[in-house]
PDB file of C-alpha atoms in Angstrom:
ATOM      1  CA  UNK X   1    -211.282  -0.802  94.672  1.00 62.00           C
ATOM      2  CA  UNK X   2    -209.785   0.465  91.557  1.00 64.00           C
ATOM      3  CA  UNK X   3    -208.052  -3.281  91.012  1.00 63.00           C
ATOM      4  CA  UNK X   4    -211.113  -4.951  91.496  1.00 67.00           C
ATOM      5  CA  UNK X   5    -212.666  -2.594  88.888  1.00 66.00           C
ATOM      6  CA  UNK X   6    -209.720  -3.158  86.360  1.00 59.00           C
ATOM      7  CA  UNK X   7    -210.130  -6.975  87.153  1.00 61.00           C
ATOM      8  CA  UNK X   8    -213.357  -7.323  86.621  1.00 65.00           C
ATOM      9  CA  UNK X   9    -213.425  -4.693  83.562  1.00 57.00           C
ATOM     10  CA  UNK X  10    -210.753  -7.013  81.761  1.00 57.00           C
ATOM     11  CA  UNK X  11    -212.343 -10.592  82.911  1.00 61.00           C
ATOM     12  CA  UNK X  12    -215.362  -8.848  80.610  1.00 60.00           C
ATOM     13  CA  UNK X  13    -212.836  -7.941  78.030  1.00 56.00           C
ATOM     14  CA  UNK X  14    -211.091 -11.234  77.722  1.00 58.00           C
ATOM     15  CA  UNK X  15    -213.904 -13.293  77.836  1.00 58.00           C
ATOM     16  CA  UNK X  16    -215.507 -12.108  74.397  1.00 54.00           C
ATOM     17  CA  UNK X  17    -212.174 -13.056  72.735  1.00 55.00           C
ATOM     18  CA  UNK X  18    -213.020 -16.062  71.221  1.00 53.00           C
ATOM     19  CA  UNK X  19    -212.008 -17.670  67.298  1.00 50.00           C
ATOM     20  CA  UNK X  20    -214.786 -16.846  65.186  1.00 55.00           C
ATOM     21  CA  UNK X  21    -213.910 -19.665  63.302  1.00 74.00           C
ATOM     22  CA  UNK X  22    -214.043 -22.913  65.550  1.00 79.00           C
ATOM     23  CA  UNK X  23    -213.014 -24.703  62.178  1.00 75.00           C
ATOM     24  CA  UNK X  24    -209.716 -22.783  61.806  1.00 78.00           C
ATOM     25  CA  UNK X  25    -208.991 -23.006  65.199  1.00 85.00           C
ATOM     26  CA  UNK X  26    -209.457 -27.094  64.954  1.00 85.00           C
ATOM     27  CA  UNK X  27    -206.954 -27.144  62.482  1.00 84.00           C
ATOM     28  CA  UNK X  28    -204.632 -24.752  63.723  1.00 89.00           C
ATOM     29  CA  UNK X  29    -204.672 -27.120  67.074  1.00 91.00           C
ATOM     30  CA  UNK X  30    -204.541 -30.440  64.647  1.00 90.00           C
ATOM     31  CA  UNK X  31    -201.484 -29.070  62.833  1.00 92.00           C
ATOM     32  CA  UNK X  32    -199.696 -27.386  65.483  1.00 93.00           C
ATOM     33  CA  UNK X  33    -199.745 -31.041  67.513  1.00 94.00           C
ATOM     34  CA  UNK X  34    -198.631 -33.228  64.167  1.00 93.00           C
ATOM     35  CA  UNK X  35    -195.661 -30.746  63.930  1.00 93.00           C
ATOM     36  CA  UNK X  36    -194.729 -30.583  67.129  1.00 93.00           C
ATOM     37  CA  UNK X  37    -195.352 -34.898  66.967  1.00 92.00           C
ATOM     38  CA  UNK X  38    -192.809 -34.525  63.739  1.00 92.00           C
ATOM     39  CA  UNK X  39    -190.321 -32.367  65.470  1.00 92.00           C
ATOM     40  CA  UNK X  40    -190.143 -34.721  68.280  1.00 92.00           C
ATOM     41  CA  UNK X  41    -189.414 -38.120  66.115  1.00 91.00           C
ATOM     42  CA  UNK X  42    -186.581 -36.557  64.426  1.00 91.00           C
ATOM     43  CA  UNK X  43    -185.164 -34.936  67.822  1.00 90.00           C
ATOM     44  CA  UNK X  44    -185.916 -31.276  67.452  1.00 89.00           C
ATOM     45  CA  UNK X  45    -188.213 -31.095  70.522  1.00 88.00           C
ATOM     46  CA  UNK X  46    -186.352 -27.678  71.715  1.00 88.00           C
ATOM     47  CA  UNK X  47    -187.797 -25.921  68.630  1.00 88.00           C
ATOM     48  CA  UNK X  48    -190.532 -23.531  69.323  1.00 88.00           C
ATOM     49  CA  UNK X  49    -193.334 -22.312  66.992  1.00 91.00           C
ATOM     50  CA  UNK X  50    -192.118 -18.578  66.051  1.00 87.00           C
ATOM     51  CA  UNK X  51    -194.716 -18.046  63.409  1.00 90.00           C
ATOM     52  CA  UNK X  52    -198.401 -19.516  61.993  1.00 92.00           C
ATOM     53  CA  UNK X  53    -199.128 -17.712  58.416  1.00 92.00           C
ATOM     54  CA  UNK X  54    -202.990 -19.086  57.187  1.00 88.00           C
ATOM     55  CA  UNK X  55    -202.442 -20.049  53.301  1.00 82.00           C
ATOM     56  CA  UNK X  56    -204.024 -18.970  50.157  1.00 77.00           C
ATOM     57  CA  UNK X  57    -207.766 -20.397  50.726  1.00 72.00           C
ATOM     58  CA  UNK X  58    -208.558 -22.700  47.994  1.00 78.00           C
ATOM     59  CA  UNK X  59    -211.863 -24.549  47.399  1.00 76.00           C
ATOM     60  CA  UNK X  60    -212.270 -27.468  49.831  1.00 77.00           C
ATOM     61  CA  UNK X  61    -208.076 -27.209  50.482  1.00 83.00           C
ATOM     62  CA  UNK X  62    -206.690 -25.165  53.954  1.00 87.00           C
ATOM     63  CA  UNK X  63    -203.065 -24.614  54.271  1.00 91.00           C
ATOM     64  CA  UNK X  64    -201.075 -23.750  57.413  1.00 92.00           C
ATOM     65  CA  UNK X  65    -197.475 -22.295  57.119  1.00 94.00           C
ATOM     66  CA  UNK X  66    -195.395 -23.295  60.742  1.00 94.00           C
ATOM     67  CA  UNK X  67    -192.449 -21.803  61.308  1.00 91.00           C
ATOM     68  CA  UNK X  68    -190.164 -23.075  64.712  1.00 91.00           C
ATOM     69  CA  UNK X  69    -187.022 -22.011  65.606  1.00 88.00           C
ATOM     70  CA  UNK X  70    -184.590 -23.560  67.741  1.00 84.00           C
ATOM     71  CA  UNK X  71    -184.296 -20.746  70.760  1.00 80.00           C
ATOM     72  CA  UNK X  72    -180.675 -19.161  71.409  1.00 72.00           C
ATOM     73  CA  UNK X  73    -178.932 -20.029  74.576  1.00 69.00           C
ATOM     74  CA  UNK X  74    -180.845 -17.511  76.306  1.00 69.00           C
ATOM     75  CA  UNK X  75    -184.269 -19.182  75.358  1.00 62.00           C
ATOM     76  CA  UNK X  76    -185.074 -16.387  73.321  1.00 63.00           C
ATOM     77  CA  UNK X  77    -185.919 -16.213  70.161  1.00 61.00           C
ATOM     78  CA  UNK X  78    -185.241 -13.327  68.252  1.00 61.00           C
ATOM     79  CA  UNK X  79    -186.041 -12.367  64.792  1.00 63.00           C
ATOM     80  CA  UNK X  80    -183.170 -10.473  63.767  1.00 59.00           C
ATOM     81  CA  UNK X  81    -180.963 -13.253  64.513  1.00 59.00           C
ATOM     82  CA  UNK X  82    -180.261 -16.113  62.469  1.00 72.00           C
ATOM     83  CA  UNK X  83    -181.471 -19.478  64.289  1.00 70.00           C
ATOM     84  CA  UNK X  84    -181.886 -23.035  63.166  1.00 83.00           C
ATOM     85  CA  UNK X  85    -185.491 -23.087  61.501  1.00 87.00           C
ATOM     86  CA  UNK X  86    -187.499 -25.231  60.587  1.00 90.00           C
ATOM     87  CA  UNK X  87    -190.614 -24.405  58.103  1.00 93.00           C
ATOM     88  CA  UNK X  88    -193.379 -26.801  57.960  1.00 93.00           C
ATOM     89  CA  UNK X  89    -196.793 -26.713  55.484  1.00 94.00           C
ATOM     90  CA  UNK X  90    -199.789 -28.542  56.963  1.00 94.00           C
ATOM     91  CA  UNK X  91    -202.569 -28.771  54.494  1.00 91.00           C
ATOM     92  CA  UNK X  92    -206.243 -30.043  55.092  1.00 89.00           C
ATOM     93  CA  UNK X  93    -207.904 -31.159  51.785  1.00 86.00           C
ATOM     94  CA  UNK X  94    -210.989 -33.791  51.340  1.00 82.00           C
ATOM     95  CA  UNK X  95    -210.761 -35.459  55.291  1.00 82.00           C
ATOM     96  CA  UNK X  96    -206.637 -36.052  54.787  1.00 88.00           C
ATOM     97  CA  UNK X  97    -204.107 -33.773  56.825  1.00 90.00           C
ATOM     98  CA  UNK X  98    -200.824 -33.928  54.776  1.00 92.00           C
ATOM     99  CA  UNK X  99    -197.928 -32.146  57.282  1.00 93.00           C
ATOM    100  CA  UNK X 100    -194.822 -31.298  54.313  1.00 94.00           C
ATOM    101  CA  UNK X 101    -191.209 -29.696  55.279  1.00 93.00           C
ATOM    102  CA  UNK X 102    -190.266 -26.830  53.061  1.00 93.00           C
ATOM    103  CA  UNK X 103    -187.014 -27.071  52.089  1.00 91.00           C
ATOM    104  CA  UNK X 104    -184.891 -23.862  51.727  1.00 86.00           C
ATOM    105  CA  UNK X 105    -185.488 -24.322  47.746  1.00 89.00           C
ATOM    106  CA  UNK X 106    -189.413 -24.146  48.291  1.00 86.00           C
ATOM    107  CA  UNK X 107    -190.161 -27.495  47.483  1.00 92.00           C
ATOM    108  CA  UNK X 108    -192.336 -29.992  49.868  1.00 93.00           C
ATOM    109  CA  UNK X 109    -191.490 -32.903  51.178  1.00 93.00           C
ATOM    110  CA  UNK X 110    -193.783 -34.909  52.368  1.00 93.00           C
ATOM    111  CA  UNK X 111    -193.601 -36.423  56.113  1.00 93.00           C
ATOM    112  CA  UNK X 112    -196.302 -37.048  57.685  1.00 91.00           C
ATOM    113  CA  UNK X 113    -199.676 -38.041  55.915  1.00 90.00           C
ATOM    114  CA  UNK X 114    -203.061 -38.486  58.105  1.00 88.00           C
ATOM    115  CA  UNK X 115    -206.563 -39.987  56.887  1.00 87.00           C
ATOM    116  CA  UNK X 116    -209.930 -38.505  59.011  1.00 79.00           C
ATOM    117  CA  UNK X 117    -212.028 -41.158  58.741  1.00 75.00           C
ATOM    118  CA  UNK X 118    -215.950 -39.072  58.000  1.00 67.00           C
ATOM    119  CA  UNK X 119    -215.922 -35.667  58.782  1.00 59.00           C
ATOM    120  CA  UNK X 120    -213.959 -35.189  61.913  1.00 54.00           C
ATOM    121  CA  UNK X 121    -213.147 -32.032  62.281  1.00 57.00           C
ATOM    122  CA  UNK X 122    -215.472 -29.369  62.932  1.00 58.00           C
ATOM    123  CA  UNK X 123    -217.653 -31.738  64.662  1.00 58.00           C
ATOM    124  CA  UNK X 124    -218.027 -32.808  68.507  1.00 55.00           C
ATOM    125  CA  UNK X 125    -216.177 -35.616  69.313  1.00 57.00           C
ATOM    126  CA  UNK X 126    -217.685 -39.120  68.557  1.00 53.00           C
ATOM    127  CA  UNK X 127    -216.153 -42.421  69.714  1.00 52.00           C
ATOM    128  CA  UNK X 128    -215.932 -43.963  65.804  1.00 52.00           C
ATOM    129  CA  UNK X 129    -213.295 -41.320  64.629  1.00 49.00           C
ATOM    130  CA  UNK X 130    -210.012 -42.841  63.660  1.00 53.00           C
ATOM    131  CA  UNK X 131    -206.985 -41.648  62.383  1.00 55.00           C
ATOM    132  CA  UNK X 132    -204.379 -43.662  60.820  1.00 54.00           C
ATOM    133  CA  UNK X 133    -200.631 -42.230  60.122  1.00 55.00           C
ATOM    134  CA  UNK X 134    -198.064 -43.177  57.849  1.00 56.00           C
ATOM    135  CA  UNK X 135    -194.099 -41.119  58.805  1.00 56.00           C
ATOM    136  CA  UNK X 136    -191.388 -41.398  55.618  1.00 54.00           C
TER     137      UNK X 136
END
């Protein structure tokens, strides 16, 4: 009785937790699947997300910090360890996703560049959005 209590207490609990922000979320989905799309081309599909840091909030400009690190033999990844990592910046500015690799220097490189055609995200679905890619 006292499980089905706890169960149903938490279902409550869990079910409120939602992302104020459906925007944010979009893009934190958007970016998280370019990187992961960018860590696959160039063969680094074992690396894991450790770490999503939101950016300074600029007018009309998000920015995403990814951070993925290559799990130890284990699969664990630990923070006080040093692992292979890769950092990745995924900005959102005027309907174009640009996905840039930091290097260890802080500059960007640019990788992976994506054009939203009208404004698709934050809005339902509609069968005329298109996205078009270009990889360097």
């Amino acid at each position: 009785m006292k499980n089905k209590r706890l169960f149903i207490l938490c279902s409550i609990l869990f079910t409120g937790c939602q992302f104020t922000d459906q925007h944010a979320y979009q893009q934190q989905q958007v970016c998280k699947r370019l990187a992961e799309g960018y860590l696959t081309t160039q063969n680094q599909q074992s690396y894991e997300l450790w770490k999503l840091e939101q950016g300074p909030a600029q007018e009309q400009q998000h920015t995403l910090k990814l951070t993925y690190k290559k799990p130890n033999e284990n699969g664990l990844i630990l923070s006080g360890v040093y692992l292979p990592t890769v950092e990745l910046e995924c900005t959102l500015k005027n309907q174009q996703i640009m996905v840039s690799v930091i290097q260890a220097k802080g500059a960007l490189v640019p990788v992976l560049n994506v054009q939203l055609q009208n404004e698709a995200i934050g809005k339902p679905k509609s069968p005329d959005l298109i996205a078009q890619s270009k990889t360097q």
